[in-house]
């Protein structure tokens, strides 16, 4: 599918924004604002988007953006939604936008609190798998084996990537979904579905980062697609924490993970043994996911 | 006049309920808990008149207030001690973002070790965050100041911290005049600020800027806060018209011939006021407003009474320097022609001020090494 084929309203990301060429996060927000706009308010925490959004009074988006301190996004979102309700703007969609640091790490407590209260907004995590705005430092979303500025060669990220989707599913929120920039139609339908639901909704968007991942800016979509076809980042949705559904399923035969890893300089020094360990982990996660989908209660 | 027996905490909550708030974000911490519990009881009875949200931390409480105020809501939260310290980042942020948040801090020592006594180090640690700070000496003052804080905060687009001592005020019951809500709502009035987040208006609020812009924003905030000194007078004039009582940034009881003046903030003011008739040639200054700092008013009072000796009651200590109120006062006196001697009575840790202590401090002289700093434990 081509982006100009998308039956979505209008462009809300202005040209001239401050993203690097090939930035997955810029693309992700372009799609999400198109899908959810125009009656939109964005709460934005410290992340690459703090820069991408432009230097006030300039702005990169055709909707209000409220910046907030790094750990606070989940709580500020609660306040903005409730404040807009008090002002009579009940129909405005509030989106909290955070990177993986602002979601998996420093923002986890505020997000968990808001999810537990079932606050009525959409939390969007654009995940580029490290602190990219400060220059590629390890986060708990960084995959096993990746080299980062805080795990330089011969070090590597030792632990597995935190399973944020299971954490959010465990909160029993009405809706959670994964998405990535190579599948805008999938992303759009999830966002539209989320928008129609009341309560806390979580969208996890894998957003390739050319300078951080060590890839060409023209490879963003290719990598996003490989992340899905290898099973590294499956596309699915979870309703009420219990009903797991695949939204893009490529059958049993997945692309070998090595193809995805060897396309990125952050995995350049990863030896065969570690690649196999990660492949094993991805296979295991995939099997667990299939099991959850198979045993999900029917609607 | 409708008097009710209320604790300081209940008085604070009663004022919030009568200020027409849109949102209260609540998180418990001793000795503040009774404030949010009282507000929860209003909510349970359908009498709060706004949204009530129990959040997962103090940090979240203030962050939630920030978001709601940015969307145009009149908000409230309360905290103490570690809770205030935990909020620190958002405290700065609210001021920089010019949202009119009103918050109560009930003074309590900060650990380690755990301590519940009313050391003022928690609120004084937030001195430089760009919030107004008003210190109350009793439950009536708490009620009245919370109402006034909304007018000050919304007029100047600066957040306001209303401060009072844990237990001595928060848990002590006094007769408090609680006016009809109709009248308090009329006093506080319609919201004086515009929402920042307006659907359809594409603005980039509080995003990255340069030092060249930041200095202008800081100066603007500083100049706005200085205006609170005059505005406080106007607000109290209006308040007097409504409720037949009013307050000054610097209040004083200085009998003619007083050589010595005690300067205090918070509940120790009332102890000194009670003891004053028995203290020879002594007066009292209540420092109610701490930010902005009413330096001129303080100097004017001291000058007018030709005061020779000032004893500052500091229920706090800036480790390595001394009592914070006394340091601020000394700085304010720098331009005075004949400044009084300034001594410090340190009640850090939140220890009680006794009348015996006042007598003993008066007996000591200000001579000798470190004689200008007296620790409460040595003179009680």
Short mmCIF file of C-alpha atoms in Angstrom, two decimals, chain A residues 14 38-41 44 50-51 53-72 75-76 78-80 82-84 86-87 89 92 109-111 113-114 117 119, chain B residues 22-23 51-57 59-73 86 89-90 93 97 191 195-210 213:
data_model
loop_
_atom_site.label_atom_id
_atom_site.label_comp_id
_atom_site.label_asym_id
_atom_site.label_seq_id
_atom_site.Cartn_x
_atom_site.Cartn_y
_atom_site.Cartn_z
CA UNK A 14 4.52 20.26 8.72
CA UNK A 38 -7.61 17.20 13.64
CA UNK A 39 -9.24 17.48 17.08
CA UNK A 40 -6.13 16.43 18.92
CA UNK A 41 -4.00 17.55 21.86
CA UNK A 44 5.00 15.34 24.75
CA UNK A 50 11.20 17.35 21.94
CA UNK A 51 13.55 18.42 19.14
CA UNK A 53 8.57 19.41 17.28
CA UNK A 54 10.58 22.56 16.67
CA UNK A 55 11.64 25.55 18.74
CA UNK A 56 8.68 27.66 19.92
CA UNK A 57 7.09 29.77 18.59
CA UNK A 58 7.65 27.41 15.66
CA UNK A 59 5.84 24.11 15.72
CA UNK A 60 5.94 20.95 13.63
CA UNK A 61 2.37 19.84 14.26
CA UNK A 62 -1.01 21.23 13.42
CA UNK A 63 -2.34 20.65 16.96
CA UNK A 64 -1.41 21.88 20.45
CA UNK A 65 1.68 20.27 21.98
CA UNK A 66 2.25 20.47 25.73
CA UNK A 67 5.81 19.55 26.72
CA UNK A 68 6.29 17.96 30.12
CA UNK A 69 9.10 16.69 32.37
CA UNK A 70 10.56 13.31 31.45
CA UNK A 71 8.89 10.99 34.02
CA UNK A 72 5.57 12.85 34.05
CA UNK A 75 0.25 11.99 34.80
CA UNK A 76 0.23 15.13 32.66
CA UNK A 78 -4.42 12.55 32.94
CA UNK A 79 -4.48 16.21 33.87
CA UNK A 80 -4.85 17.50 30.32
CA UNK A 82 -9.53 15.99 32.78
CA UNK A 83 -8.82 19.68 32.32
CA UNK A 84 -10.17 19.63 28.77
CA UNK A 86 -13.74 20.52 32.64
CA UNK A 87 -13.48 23.12 29.88
CA UNK A 89 -13.73 19.81 25.26
CA UNK A 92 -10.77 16.13 21.94
CA UNK A 109 5.34 4.56 37.00
CA UNK A 110 3.23 7.45 35.72
CA UNK A 111 2.01 5.38 32.78
CA UNK A 113 -0.76 4.73 37.40
CA UNK A 114 -2.74 6.25 34.56
CA UNK A 117 -7.00 4.44 36.68
CA UNK A 119 -7.48 7.44 32.21
CA UNK B 22 -12.04 21.94 38.84
CA UNK B 23 -9.57 19.26 39.89
CA UNK B 51 -12.89 16.30 39.65
CA UNK B 52 -11.03 14.26 42.29
CA UNK B 53 -8.24 11.90 41.27
CA UNK B 54 -6.19 9.64 43.54
CA UNK B 55 -2.83 9.31 41.86
CA UNK B 56 0.17 7.06 42.41
CA UNK B 57 2.70 9.59 43.75
CA UNK B 59 5.11 13.64 41.50
CA UNK B 60 2.03 12.47 39.63
CA UNK B 61 -0.24 14.70 41.71
CA UNK B 62 1.57 17.86 40.70
CA UNK B 63 2.11 16.65 37.12
CA UNK B 64 -1.63 16.01 36.86
CA UNK B 65 -2.30 19.52 38.21
CA UNK B 66 0.11 20.92 35.64
CA UNK B 67 -1.71 19.23 32.76
CA UNK B 68 -5.14 20.24 34.01
CA UNK B 69 -4.13 23.85 34.70
CA UNK B 70 -2.56 24.05 31.24
CA UNK B 71 -5.96 23.01 29.90
CA UNK B 72 -7.56 25.82 31.91
CA UNK B 73 -8.61 24.10 35.12
CA UNK B 86 9.81 14.24 45.16
CA UNK B 89 11.19 18.84 39.05
CA UNK B 90 7.51 19.52 38.44
CA UNK B 93 8.17 23.17 35.60
CA UNK B 97 5.10 27.08 32.36
CA UNK B 191 -10.77 32.30 36.46
CA UNK B 195 -6.12 27.89 28.95
CA UNK B 196 -2.85 27.15 27.18
CA UNK B 197 -3.99 23.92 25.56
CA UNK B 198 -6.87 24.79 23.27
CA UNK B 199 -8.04 22.20 20.74
CA UNK B 200 -7.54 23.51 17.23
CA UNK B 201 -4.83 25.98 18.26
CA UNK B 202 -1.48 24.59 17.10
CA UNK B 203 0.96 25.95 19.66
CA UNK B 204 4.17 24.34 20.83
CA UNK B 205 3.99 24.90 24.59
CA UNK B 206 7.18 24.95 26.66
CA UNK B 207 9.37 23.30 24.05
CA UNK B 208 13.08 23.81 23.68
CA UNK B 209 14.36 27.38 23.79
CA UNK B 210 17.71 29.15 24.00
CA UNK B 213 15.06 33.52 25.43
#
